[in-house]
Amino acid sequence: DAGVIQSPRHEVTEMGQEVTLRCKPISGHDYLFWYRQTMMRGLELLIYFNNNVPIDDSGMPEDRFSAKMPNASFSTLKIQPSEPRDSAVYFCASMPDRWYLTGELFFGEGSRLTVL
Amino acid sequence: GENVEQHPSTLSVQEGDSAVIKCTYSDSASNYFPWYKQELGKRPQLIIDIRSNVGEKKDQRIAVTLNKTAKHFSLHITETQPEDSAVYFCAASQTGNQFYFGTGTSLTVIP
């Protein structure tokens, strides 16, 4: 398996523009997570899905952020409109449902977002 | 919700010395504690984990200890090598699908 695949790897945009980050989880994994990483706050959970259903989105900063998972192999995180404080590395991670056997989160390479 | 605190935020050690990173958690229901290593520009990767029914776990040069009463757990790296230089994150989870991460420790091993 190729692992968790994220795109784009780097995105530079201007304030006010819409940003869409994409994630393809590992096949067979039932959980998908979106994290944001900054120097100040470390890894913050934004939202996670179980079997394509959003379970907890309490970490989504505000209404400008939205996430979808239309099927088991694809998820998007959208920021509209983007602001400079959204600049961060966004990680997608997936995990199988057998967490009691292995609780390992498999992270993608991340999408580095810069909002000017 | 759970609150995980991690110390120190930065750590420098001489090659061959030991490094210790400590984390505390607030929710006594948390029962799974993984540690992730993130090399510069790379993704976090699991290096070791421990469950609440175990007090200590070792894997070659790394070990993790857990004190459930005090609600803290630690990562120990012995005989450090330059390739151990990275950011290390601890995390706590109750359900296995809601992970709360510490803010990370940047470890530098000086040759």
mmCIF file with all atom_site columns, C-alpha atoms in Angstrom:
data_model
loop_
_atom_site.group_PDB
_atom_site.id
_atom_site.type_symbol
_atom_site.label_atom_id
_atom_site.label_alt_id
_atom_site.label_comp_id
_atom_site.label_asym_id
_atom_site.label_entity_id
_atom_site.label_seq_id
_atom_site.pdbx_PDB_ins_code
_atom_site.Cartn_x
_atom_site.Cartn_y
_atom_site.Cartn_z
_atom_site.occupancy
_atom_site.B_iso_or_equiv
_atom_site.pdbx_formal_charge
_atom_site.auth_seq_id
_atom_site.auth_comp_id
_atom_site.auth_asym_id
_atom_site.auth_atom_id
_atom_site.pdbx_PDB_model_num
ATOM 1   C CA . ASP A 1 1   ? 0.000   0.000  0.000  1.00 0.00 ? 1   ASP A CA 1
ATOM 2   C CA . ALA A 1 2   ? 1.253   3.488  -0.801 1.00 0.00 ? 2   ALA A CA 1
ATOM 3   C CA . GLY A 1 3   ? 0.233   4.835  2.581  1.00 0.00 ? 3   GLY A CA 1
ATOM 4   C CA . VAL A 1 4   ? -1.889  7.893  3.226  1.00 0.00 ? 4   VAL A CA 1
ATOM 5   C CA . ILE A 1 5   ? -1.701  10.225 0.259  1.00 0.00 ? 5   ILE A CA 1
ATOM 6   C CA . GLN A 1 6   ? -2.197  13.953 0.595  1.00 0.00 ? 6   GLN A CA 1
ATOM 7   C CA . SER A 1 7   ? -2.310  16.702 -1.972 1.00 0.00 ? 7   SER A CA 1
ATOM 8   C CA . PRO A 1 8   ? -1.112  19.276 -2.571 1.00 0.00 ? 8   PRO A CA 1
ATOM 9   C CA . ARG A 1 9   ? 2.156   19.018 -0.658 1.00 0.00 ? 9   ARG A CA 1
ATOM 10  C CA . HIS A 1 10  ? 2.584   22.774 -0.744 1.00 0.00 ? 10  HIS A CA 1
ATOM 11  C CA . GLU A 1 11  ? 0.040   25.499 -1.282 1.00 0.00 ? 11  GLU A CA 1
ATOM 12  C CA . VAL A 1 12  ? 0.648   29.220 -1.333 1.00 0.00 ? 12  VAL A CA 1
ATOM 13  C CA . THR A 1 13  ? -2.409  31.381 -1.649 1.00 0.00 ? 13  THR A CA 1
ATOM 14  C CA . GLU A 1 14  ? -3.621  34.835 -0.904 1.00 0.00 ? 14  GLU A CA 1
ATOM 15  C CA . MET A 1 15  ? -5.915  35.819 1.910  1.00 0.00 ? 15  MET A CA 1
ATOM 16  C CA . GLY A 1 16  ? -9.541  35.370 0.985  1.00 0.00 ? 16  GLY A CA 1
ATOM 17  C CA . GLN A 1 17  ? -8.970  32.552 -1.452 1.00 0.00 ? 17  GLN A CA 1
ATOM 18  C CA . GLU A 1 18  ? -10.503 29.117 -1.097 1.00 0.00 ? 18  GLU A CA 1
ATOM 19  C CA . VAL A 1 19  ? -8.163  26.257 -0.235 1.00 0.00 ? 19  VAL A CA 1
ATOM 20  C CA . THR A 1 20  ? -8.967  22.580 -0.674 1.00 0.00 ? 20  THR A CA 1
ATOM 21  C CA . LEU A 1 21  ? -6.731  19.890 0.780  1.00 0.00 ? 21  LEU A CA 1
ATOM 22  C CA . ARG A 1 22  ? -7.193  16.285 -0.239 1.00 0.00 ? 22  ARG A CA 1
ATOM 23  C CA . CYS A 1 23  ? -6.530  12.955 1.405  1.00 0.00 ? 23  CYS A CA 1
ATOM 24  C CA . LYS A 1 24  ? -6.655  9.330  0.364  1.00 0.00 ? 24  LYS A CA 1
ATOM 25  C CA . PRO A 1 25  ? -6.504  7.024  3.401  1.00 0.00 ? 25  PRO A CA 1
ATOM 26  C CA . ILE A 1 26  ? -5.027  3.564  3.464  1.00 0.00 ? 26  ILE A CA 1
ATOM 27  C CA . SER A 1 27  ? -7.445  1.072  1.985  1.00 0.00 ? 27  SER A CA 1
ATOM 28  C CA . GLY A 1 28  ? -9.431  -0.737 4.657  1.00 0.00 ? 28  GLY A CA 1
ATOM 29  C CA . HIS A 1 29  ? -8.880  1.869  7.331  1.00 0.00 ? 29  HIS A CA 1
ATOM 30  C CA . ASP A 1 30  ? -12.113 2.913  8.975  1.00 0.00 ? 30  ASP A CA 1
ATOM 31  C CA . TYR A 1 31  ? -10.926 6.077  10.707 1.00 0.00 ? 31  TYR A CA 1
ATOM 32  C CA . LEU A 1 32  ? -9.685  9.257  9.106  1.00 0.00 ? 32  LEU A CA 1
ATOM 33  C CA . PHE A 1 33  ? -8.318  12.233 10.987 1.00 0.00 ? 33  PHE A CA 1
ATOM 34  C CA . TRP A 1 34  ? -7.384  15.766 10.016 1.00 0.00 ? 34  TRP A CA 1
ATOM 35  C CA . TYR A 1 35  ? -4.710  17.454 12.137 1.00 0.00 ? 35  TYR A CA 1
ATOM 36  C CA . ARG A 1 36  ? -3.177  20.908 11.971 1.00 0.00 ? 36  ARG A CA 1
ATOM 37  C CA . GLN A 1 37  ? 0.409   21.422 13.091 1.00 0.00 ? 37  GLN A CA 1
ATOM 38  C CA . THR A 1 38  ? 1.899   24.743 14.143 1.00 0.00 ? 38  THR A CA 1
ATOM 39  C CA . MET A 1 39  ? 4.932   25.611 16.213 1.00 0.00 ? 39  MET A CA 1
ATOM 40  C CA . MET A 1 40  ? 2.815   27.219 18.884 1.00 0.00 ? 40  MET A CA 1
ATOM 41  C CA . ARG A 1 41  ? 0.091   24.615 19.281 1.00 0.00 ? 41  ARG A CA 1
ATOM 42  C CA . GLY A 1 42  ? 1.660   21.387 18.071 1.00 0.00 ? 42  GLY A CA 1
ATOM 43  C CA . LEU A 1 43  ? -0.709  18.797 16.589 1.00 0.00 ? 43  LEU A CA 1
ATOM 44  C CA . GLU A 1 44  ? -4.347  19.806 16.879 1.00 0.00 ? 44  GLU A CA 1
ATOM 45  C CA . LEU A 1 45  ? -7.161  17.475 15.905 1.00 0.00 ? 45  LEU A CA 1
ATOM 46  C CA . LEU A 1 46  ? -9.595  19.257 13.633 1.00 0.00 ? 46  LEU A CA 1
ATOM 47  C CA . ILE A 1 47  ? -12.068 16.502 12.812 1.00 0.00 ? 47  ILE A CA 1
ATOM 48  C CA . TYR A 1 48  ? -12.266 12.760 12.470 1.00 0.00 ? 48  TYR A CA 1
ATOM 49  C CA . PHE A 1 49  ? -14.468 10.342 10.567 1.00 0.00 ? 49  PHE A CA 1
ATOM 50  C CA . ASN A 1 50  ? -15.494 6.760  11.197 1.00 0.00 ? 50  ASN A CA 1
ATOM 51  C CA . ASN A 1 51  ? -16.802 4.872  8.183  1.00 0.00 ? 51  ASN A CA 1
ATOM 52  C CA . ASN A 1 52  ? -17.131 8.183  6.313  1.00 0.00 ? 52  ASN A CA 1
ATOM 53  C CA . VAL A 1 53  ? -19.275 9.745  9.041  1.00 0.00 ? 53  VAL A CA 1
ATOM 54  C CA . PRO A 1 54  ? -17.954 12.780 10.930 1.00 0.00 ? 54  PRO A CA 1
ATOM 55  C CA . ILE A 1 55  ? -17.724 11.853 14.601 1.00 0.00 ? 55  ILE A CA 1
ATOM 56  C CA . ASP A 1 56  ? -16.153 14.878 16.233 1.00 0.00 ? 56  ASP A CA 1
ATOM 57  C CA . ASP A 1 57  ? -15.594 18.237 14.592 1.00 0.00 ? 57  ASP A CA 1
ATOM 58  C CA . SER A 1 58  ? -15.164 20.222 17.781 1.00 0.00 ? 58  SER A CA 1
ATOM 59  C CA . GLY A 1 59  ? -11.617 21.044 16.777 1.00 0.00 ? 59  GLY A CA 1
ATOM 60  C CA . MET A 1 60  ? -12.601 22.848 13.611 1.00 0.00 ? 60  MET A CA 1
ATOM 61  C CA . PRO A 1 61  ? -11.616 26.444 14.355 1.00 0.00 ? 61  PRO A CA 1
ATOM 62  C CA . GLU A 1 62  ? -14.596 28.183 12.815 1.00 0.00 ? 62  GLU A CA 1
ATOM 63  C CA . ASP A 1 63  ? -17.148 28.104 10.069 1.00 0.00 ? 63  ASP A CA 1
ATOM 64  C CA . ARG A 1 64  ? -14.515 28.871 7.490  1.00 0.00 ? 64  ARG A CA 1
ATOM 65  C CA . PHE A 1 65  ? -13.343 25.286 7.830  1.00 0.00 ? 65  PHE A CA 1
ATOM 66  C CA . SER A 1 66  ? -15.305 22.335 6.485  1.00 0.00 ? 66  SER A CA 1
ATOM 67  C CA . ALA A 1 67  ? -14.455 18.694 5.852  1.00 0.00 ? 67  ALA A CA 1
ATOM 68  C CA . LYS A 1 68  ? -16.124 15.960 3.875  1.00 0.00 ? 68  LYS A CA 1
ATOM 69  C CA . MET A 1 69  ? -15.621 12.289 3.273  1.00 0.00 ? 69  MET A CA 1
ATOM 70  C CA . PRO A 1 70  ? -17.868 11.282 0.373  1.00 0.00 ? 70  PRO A CA 1
ATOM 71  C CA . ASN A 1 71  ? -16.490 7.748  0.265  1.00 0.00 ? 71  ASN A CA 1
ATOM 72  C CA . ALA A 1 72  ? -14.041 5.468  2.025  1.00 0.00 ? 72  ALA A CA 1
ATOM 73  C CA . SER A 1 73  ? -11.124 6.470  -0.168 1.00 0.00 ? 73  SER A CA 1
ATOM 74  C CA . PHE A 1 74  ? -11.318 10.246 -0.232 1.00 0.00 ? 74  PHE A CA 1
ATOM 75  C CA . SER A 1 75  ? -11.624 13.207 2.097  1.00 0.00 ? 75  SER A CA 1
ATOM 76  C CA . THR A 1 76  ? -11.289 16.948 1.698  1.00 0.00 ? 76  THR A CA 1
ATOM 77  C CA . LEU A 1 77  ? -10.598 19.797 4.077  1.00 0.00 ? 77  LEU A CA 1
ATOM 78  C CA . LYS A 1 78  ? -11.727 23.161 2.782  1.00 0.00 ? 78  LYS A CA 1
ATOM 79  C CA . ILE A 1 79  ? -10.934 26.624 4.065  1.00 0.00 ? 79  ILE A CA 1
ATOM 80  C CA . GLN A 1 80  ? -13.018 29.448 2.696  1.00 0.00 ? 80  GLN A CA 1
ATOM 81  C CA . PRO A 1 81  ? -12.037 32.238 2.945  1.00 0.00 ? 81  PRO A CA 1
ATOM 82  C CA . SER A 1 82  ? -8.454  31.582 3.977  1.00 0.00 ? 82  SER A CA 1
ATOM 83  C CA . GLU A 1 83  ? -6.575  33.855 6.386  1.00 0.00 ? 83  GLU A CA 1
ATOM 84  C CA . PRO A 1 84  ? -2.859  34.223 7.187  1.00 0.00 ? 84  PRO A CA 1
ATOM 85  C CA . ARG A 1 85  ? -3.379  32.580 10.590 1.00 0.00 ? 85  ARG A CA 1
ATOM 86  C CA . ASP A 1 86  ? -4.443  29.409 8.787  1.00 0.00 ? 86  ASP A CA 1
ATOM 87  C CA . SER A 1 87  ? -0.855  28.941 7.649  1.00 0.00 ? 87  SER A CA 1
ATOM 88  C CA . ALA A 1 88  ? 0.245   25.566 8.992  1.00 0.00 ? 88  ALA A CA 1
ATOM 89  C CA . VAL A 1 89  ? 0.976   21.999 7.996  1.00 0.00 ? 89  VAL A CA 1
ATOM 90  C CA . TYR A 1 90  ? -2.211  19.973 7.682  1.00 0.00 ? 90  TYR A CA 1
ATOM 91  C CA . PHE A 1 91  ? -1.896  16.243 8.208  1.00 0.00 ? 91  PHE A CA 1
ATOM 92  C CA . CYS A 1 92  ? -4.348  13.564 7.310  1.00 0.00 ? 92  CYS A CA 1
ATOM 93  C CA . ALA A 1 93  ? -4.085  10.245 9.142  1.00 0.00 ? 93  ALA A CA 1
ATOM 94  C CA . SER A 1 94  ? -5.945  6.966  8.990  1.00 0.00 ? 94  SER A CA 1
ATOM 95  C CA . MET A 1 95  ? -6.324  4.012  11.293 1.00 0.00 ? 95  MET A CA 1
ATOM 96  C CA . PRO A 1 96  ? -7.958  0.595  11.127 1.00 0.00 ? 96  PRO A CA 1
ATOM 97  C CA . ASP A 1 97  ? -10.904 -0.237 13.312 1.00 0.00 ? 97  ASP A CA 1
ATOM 98  C CA . ARG A 1 98  ? -8.895  -2.775 15.303 1.00 0.00 ? 98  ARG A CA 1
ATOM 99  C CA . TRP A 1 99  ? -7.377  -0.134 17.545 1.00 0.00 ? 99  TRP A CA 1
ATOM 100 C CA . TYR A 1 100 ? -7.277  -2.493 20.475 1.00 0.00 ? 100 TYR A CA 1
ATOM 101 C CA . LEU A 1 101 ? -4.702  -4.488 18.550 1.00 0.00 ? 101 LEU A CA 1
ATOM 102 C CA . THR A 1 102 ? -2.770  -1.598 17.140 1.00 0.00 ? 102 THR A CA 1
ATOM 103 C CA . GLY A 1 103 ? -3.621  2.007  17.839 1.00 0.00 ? 103 GLY A CA 1
ATOM 104 C CA . GLU A 1 104 ? -1.165  3.332  15.291 1.00 0.00 ? 104 GLU A CA 1
ATOM 105 C CA . LEU A 1 105 ? -2.120  6.424  13.353 1.00 0.00 ? 105 LEU A CA 1
ATOM 106 C CA . PHE A 1 106 ? -0.736  6.396  9.822  1.00 0.00 ? 106 PHE A CA 1
ATOM 107 C CA . PHE A 1 107 ? 0.019   9.939  8.774  1.00 0.00 ? 107 PHE A CA 1
ATOM 108 C CA . GLY A 1 108 ? 0.302   11.342 5.304  1.00 0.00 ? 108 GLY A CA 1
ATOM 109 C CA . GLU A 1 109 ? 3.224   13.555 4.284  1.00 0.00 ? 109 GLU A CA 1
ATOM 110 C CA . GLY A 1 110 ? 1.233   16.677 5.103  1.00 0.00 ? 110 GLY A CA 1
ATOM 111 C CA . SER A 1 111 ? 0.116   19.726 3.153  1.00 0.00 ? 111 SER A CA 1
ATOM 112 C CA . ARG A 1 112 ? 2.038   22.887 3.949  1.00 0.00 ? 112 ARG A CA 1
ATOM 113 C CA . LEU A 1 113 ? -0.284  25.854 3.561  1.00 0.00 ? 113 LEU A CA 1
ATOM 114 C CA . THR A 1 114 ? 0.928   29.426 3.387  1.00 0.00 ? 114 THR A CA 1
ATOM 115 C CA . VAL A 1 115 ? -1.658  32.184 3.252  1.00 0.00 ? 115 VAL A CA 1
ATOM 116 C CA . LEU A 1 116 ? -0.215  35.556 2.324  1.00 0.00 ? 116 LEU A CA 1
ATOM 117 C CA . GLY B 2 1   ? -11.678 16.611 27.386 1.00 0.00 ? 1   GLY B CA 1
ATOM 118 C CA . GLU B 2 2   ? -8.213  15.236 27.855 1.00 0.00 ? 2   GLU B CA 1
ATOM 119 C CA . ASN B 2 3   ? -5.262  17.574 28.375 1.00 0.00 ? 3   ASN B CA 1
ATOM 120 C CA . VAL B 2 4   ? -1.750  16.315 27.676 1.00 0.00 ? 4   VAL B CA 1
ATOM 121 C CA . GLU B 2 5   ? 1.256   18.321 28.785 1.00 0.00 ? 5   GLU B CA 1
ATOM 122 C CA . GLN B 2 6   ? 4.747   17.528 27.577 1.00 0.00 ? 6   GLN B CA 1
ATOM 123 C CA . HIS B 2 7   ? 8.146   18.602 28.888 1.00 0.00 ? 7   HIS B CA 1
ATOM 124 C CA . PRO B 2 8   ? 10.680  19.752 28.011 1.00 0.00 ? 8   PRO B CA 1
ATOM 125 C CA . SER B 2 9   ? 9.921   21.540 24.772 1.00 0.00 ? 9   SER B CA 1
ATOM 126 C CA . THR B 2 10  ? 13.564  21.326 23.710 1.00 0.00 ? 10  THR B CA 1
ATOM 127 C CA . LEU B 2 11  ? 16.287  18.943 24.789 1.00 0.00 ? 11  LEU B CA 1
ATOM 128 C CA . SER B 2 12  ? 19.942  18.702 23.817 1.00 0.00 ? 12  SER B CA 1
ATOM 129 C CA . VAL B 2 13  ? 22.100  15.743 24.790 1.00 0.00 ? 13  VAL B CA 1
ATOM 130 C CA . GLN B 2 14  ? 25.538  14.491 23.902 1.00 0.00 ? 14  GLN B CA 1
ATOM 131 C CA . GLU B 2 15  ? 25.731  11.433 21.718 1.00 0.00 ? 15  GLU B CA 1
ATOM 132 C CA . GLY B 2 16  ? 25.688  8.355  23.885 1.00 0.00 ? 16  GLY B CA 1
ATOM 133 C CA . ASP B 2 17  ? 23.820  9.990  26.746 1.00 0.00 ? 17  ASP B CA 1
ATOM 134 C CA . SER B 2 18  ? 20.230  9.252  27.697 1.00 0.00 ? 18  SER B CA 1
ATOM 135 C CA . ALA B 2 19  ? 17.221  11.435 26.969 1.00 0.00 ? 19  ALA B CA 1
ATOM 136 C CA . VAL B 2 20  ? 13.992  11.521 28.932 1.00 0.00 ? 20  VAL B CA 1
ATOM 137 C CA . ILE B 2 21  ? 10.755  13.182 27.865 1.00 0.00 ? 21  ILE B CA 1
ATOM 138 C CA . LYS B 2 22  ? 7.828   13.412 30.239 1.00 0.00 ? 22  LYS B CA 1
ATOM 139 C CA . CYS B 2 23  ? 4.085   13.767 29.700 1.00 0.00 ? 23  CYS B CA 1
ATOM 140 C CA . THR B 2 24  ? 1.139   14.145 32.017 1.00 0.00 ? 24  THR B CA 1
ATOM 141 C CA . TYR B 2 25  ? -2.505  13.589 31.237 1.00 0.00 ? 25  TYR B CA 1
ATOM 142 C CA . SER B 2 26  ? -5.679  14.654 32.972 1.00 0.00 ? 26  SER B CA 1
ATOM 143 C CA . ASP B 2 27  ? -8.311  12.054 32.146 1.00 0.00 ? 27  ASP B CA 1
ATOM 144 C CA . SER B 2 28  ? -7.956  8.943  34.283 1.00 0.00 ? 28  SER B CA 1
ATOM 145 C CA . ALA B 2 29  ? -10.015 7.046  31.702 1.00 0.00 ? 29  ALA B CA 1
ATOM 146 C CA . SER B 2 30  ? -7.215  7.305  29.123 1.00 0.00 ? 30  SER B CA 1
ATOM 147 C CA . ASN B 2 31  ? -5.752  3.875  28.578 1.00 0.00 ? 31  ASN B CA 1
ATOM 148 C CA . TYR B 2 32  ? -3.510  4.052  25.517 1.00 0.00 ? 32  TYR B CA 1
ATOM 149 C CA . PHE B 2 33  ? -0.345  6.149  25.264 1.00 0.00 ? 33  PHE B CA 1
ATOM 150 C CA . PRO B 2 34  ? 1.622   6.237  22.002 1.00 0.00 ? 34  PRO B CA 1
ATOM 151 C CA . TRP B 2 35  ? 4.811   8.125  21.183 1.00 0.00 ? 35  TRP B CA 1
ATOM 152 C CA . TYR B 2 36  ? 5.484   9.523  17.736 1.00 0.00 ? 36  TYR B CA 1
ATOM 153 C CA . LYS B 2 37  ? 8.736   10.675 16.194 1.00 0.00 ? 37  LYS B CA 1
ATOM 154 C CA . GLN B 2 38  ? 8.758   13.357 13.536 1.00 0.00 ? 38  GLN B CA 1
ATOM 155 C CA . GLU B 2 39  ? 11.951  14.007 11.624 1.00 0.00 ? 39  GLU B CA 1
ATOM 156 C CA . LEU B 2 40  ? 12.391  17.385 9.998  1.00 0.00 ? 40  LEU B CA 1
ATOM 157 C CA . GLY B 2 41  ? 9.953   17.822 7.145  1.00 0.00 ? 41  GLY B CA 1
ATOM 158 C CA . LYS B 2 42  ? 8.562   14.331 7.544  1.00 0.00 ? 42  LYS B CA 1
ATOM 159 C CA . ARG B 2 43  ? 5.387   12.767 8.858  1.00 0.00 ? 43  ARG B CA 1
ATOM 160 C CA . PRO B 2 44  ? 4.987   11.658 12.488 1.00 0.00 ? 44  PRO B CA 1
ATOM 161 C CA . GLN B 2 45  ? 5.572   7.946  12.911 1.00 0.00 ? 45  GLN B CA 1
ATOM 162 C CA . LEU B 2 46  ? 4.782   5.685  15.824 1.00 0.00 ? 46  LEU B CA 1
ATOM 163 C CA . ILE B 2 47  ? 7.870   4.474  17.677 1.00 0.00 ? 47  ILE B CA 1
ATOM 164 C CA . ILE B 2 48  ? 6.429   2.856  20.775 1.00 0.00 ? 48  ILE B CA 1
ATOM 165 C CA . ASP B 2 49  ? 3.177   2.683  22.705 1.00 0.00 ? 49  ASP B CA 1
ATOM 166 C CA . ILE B 2 50  ? 1.922   1.450  26.045 1.00 0.00 ? 50  ILE B CA 1
ATOM 167 C CA . ARG B 2 51  ? -1.452  0.471  27.378 1.00 0.00 ? 51  ARG B CA 1
ATOM 168 C CA . SER B 2 52  ? -2.707  1.111  30.874 1.00 0.00 ? 52  SER B CA 1
ATOM 169 C CA . ASN B 2 53  ? -2.392  -2.498 31.991 1.00 0.00 ? 53  ASN B CA 1
ATOM 170 C CA . VAL B 2 54  ? 1.381   -2.311 31.587 1.00 0.00 ? 54  VAL B CA 1
ATOM 171 C CA . GLY B 2 55  ? 3.866   -0.260 33.601 1.00 0.00 ? 55  GLY B CA 1
ATOM 172 C CA . GLU B 2 56  ? 6.841   -0.381 31.271 1.00 0.00 ? 56  GLU B CA 1
ATOM 173 C CA . LYS B 2 57  ? 7.666   -1.397 27.742 1.00 0.00 ? 57  LYS B CA 1
ATOM 174 C CA . LYS B 2 58  ? 11.020  -1.585 25.982 1.00 0.00 ? 58  LYS B CA 1
ATOM 175 C CA . ASP B 2 59  ? 12.097  -1.789 22.383 1.00 0.00 ? 59  ASP B CA 1
ATOM 176 C CA . GLN B 2 60  ? 15.860  -1.816 21.958 1.00 0.00 ? 60  GLN B CA 1
ATOM 177 C CA . ARG B 2 61  ? 17.126  1.635  22.982 1.00 0.00 ? 61  ARG B CA 1
ATOM 178 C CA . ILE B 2 62  ? 13.730  3.143  23.722 1.00 0.00 ? 62  ILE B CA 1
ATOM 179 C CA . ALA B 2 63  ? 11.430  2.501  26.638 1.00 0.00 ? 63  ALA B CA 1
ATOM 180 C CA . VAL B 2 64  ? 8.228   3.974  27.945 1.00 0.00 ? 64  VAL B CA 1
ATOM 181 C CA . THR B 2 65  ? 7.028   3.972  31.540 1.00 0.00 ? 65  THR B CA 1
ATOM 182 C CA . LEU B 2 66  ? 3.534   4.668  32.802 1.00 0.00 ? 66  LEU B CA 1
ATOM 183 C CA . ASN B 2 67  ? 2.381   5.723  36.237 1.00 0.00 ? 67  ASN B CA 1
ATOM 184 C CA . LYS B 2 68  ? -1.406  5.543  36.245 1.00 0.00 ? 68  LYS B CA 1
ATOM 185 C CA . THR B 2 69  ? -1.761  6.853  39.773 1.00 0.00 ? 69  THR B CA 1
ATOM 186 C CA . ALA B 2 70  ? 0.187   9.993  39.039 1.00 0.00 ? 70  ALA B CA 1
ATOM 187 C CA . LYS B 2 71  ? -1.149  10.159 35.465 1.00 0.00 ? 71  LYS B CA 1
ATOM 188 C CA . HIS B 2 72  ? 2.192   10.540 33.824 1.00 0.00 ? 72  HIS B CA 1
ATOM 189 C CA . PHE B 2 73  ? 4.260   8.624  31.311 1.00 0.00 ? 73  PHE B CA 1
ATOM 190 C CA . SER B 2 74  ? 7.780   9.028  30.020 1.00 0.00 ? 74  SER B CA 1
ATOM 191 C CA . LEU B 2 75  ? 9.910   8.168  27.020 1.00 0.00 ? 75  LEU B CA 1
ATOM 192 C CA . HIS B 2 76  ? 13.475  7.062  27.659 1.00 0.00 ? 76  HIS B CA 1
ATOM 193 C CA . ILE B 2 77  ? 16.080  6.868  24.919 1.00 0.00 ? 77  ILE B CA 1
ATOM 194 C CA . THR B 2 78  ? 19.414  5.359  25.875 1.00 0.00 ? 78  THR B CA 1
ATOM 195 C CA . GLU B 2 79  ? 22.722  5.562  24.028 1.00 0.00 ? 79  GLU B CA 1
ATOM 196 C CA . THR B 2 80  ? 21.415  8.385  21.887 1.00 0.00 ? 80  THR B CA 1
ATOM 197 C CA . GLN B 2 81  ? 22.614  8.720  18.308 1.00 0.00 ? 81  GLN B CA 1
ATOM 198 C CA . PRO B 2 82  ? 22.467  11.668 15.893 1.00 0.00 ? 82  PRO B CA 1
ATOM 199 C CA . GLU B 2 83  ? 19.627  9.973  14.003 1.00 0.00 ? 83  GLU B CA 1
ATOM 200 C CA . ASP B 2 84  ? 17.518  10.238 17.158 1.00 0.00 ? 84  ASP B CA 1
ATOM 201 C CA . SER B 2 85  ? 17.361  13.994 16.576 1.00 0.00 ? 85  SER B CA 1
ATOM 202 C CA . ALA B 2 86  ? 13.706  14.782 15.864 1.00 0.00 ? 86  ALA B CA 1
ATOM 203 C CA . VAL B 2 87  ? 10.519  16.094 17.433 1.00 0.00 ? 87  VAL B CA 1
ATOM 204 C CA . TYR B 2 88  ? 8.826   13.601 19.725 1.00 0.00 ? 88  TYR B CA 1
ATOM 205 C CA . PHE B 2 89  ? 5.121   13.726 20.534 1.00 0.00 ? 89  PHE B CA 1
ATOM 206 C CA . CYS B 2 90  ? 3.309   11.904 23.276 1.00 0.00 ? 90  CYS B CA 1
ATOM 207 C CA . ALA B 2 91  ? -0.425  11.247 23.100 1.00 0.00 ? 91  ALA B CA 1
ATOM 208 C CA . ALA B 2 92  ? -3.223  9.864  25.218 1.00 0.00 ? 92  ALA B CA 1
ATOM 209 C CA . SER B 2 93  ? -6.384  8.113  24.152 1.00 0.00 ? 93  SER B CA 1
ATOM 210 C CA . GLN B 2 94  ? -9.358  6.593  25.882 1.00 0.00 ? 94  GLN B CA 1
ATOM 211 C CA . THR B 2 95  ? -11.286 5.138  23.028 1.00 0.00 ? 95  THR B CA 1
ATOM 212 C CA . GLY B 2 96  ? -8.446  4.547  20.587 1.00 0.00 ? 96  GLY B CA 1
ATOM 213 C CA . ASN B 2 97  ? -9.957  6.916  18.090 1.00 0.00 ? 97  ASN B CA 1
ATOM 214 C CA . GLN B 2 98  ? -9.604  10.249 19.851 1.00 0.00 ? 98  GLN B CA 1
ATOM 215 C CA . PHE B 2 99  ? -5.938  11.067 20.333 1.00 0.00 ? 99  PHE B CA 1
ATOM 216 C CA . TYR B 2 100 ? -4.769  14.055 22.332 1.00 0.00 ? 100 TYR B CA 1
ATOM 217 C CA . PHE B 2 101 ? -1.198  15.062 21.555 1.00 0.00 ? 101 PHE B CA 1
ATOM 218 C CA . GLY B 2 102 ? 1.351   16.903 23.636 1.00 0.00 ? 102 GLY B CA 1
ATOM 219 C CA . THR B 2 103 ? 3.022   19.946 22.116 1.00 0.00 ? 103 THR B CA 1
ATOM 220 C CA . GLY B 2 104 ? 6.191   18.089 21.231 1.00 0.00 ? 104 GLY B CA 1
ATOM 221 C CA . THR B 2 105 ? 9.837   17.924 22.333 1.00 0.00 ? 105 THR B CA 1
ATOM 222 C CA . SER B 2 106 ? 12.587  18.863 19.936 1.00 0.00 ? 106 SER B CA 1
ATOM 223 C CA . LEU B 2 107 ? 15.504  16.547 20.682 1.00 0.00 ? 107 LEU B CA 1
ATOM 224 C CA . THR B 2 108 ? 18.974  17.362 19.412 1.00 0.00 ? 108 THR B CA 1
ATOM 225 C CA . VAL B 2 109 ? 21.746  14.802 19.783 1.00 0.00 ? 109 VAL B CA 1
ATOM 226 C CA . ILE B 2 110 ? 25.145  16.464 19.580 1.00 0.00 ? 110 ILE B CA 1
ATOM 227 C CA . PRO B 2 111 ? 27.844  14.296 17.986 1.00 0.00 ? 111 PRO B CA 1
#
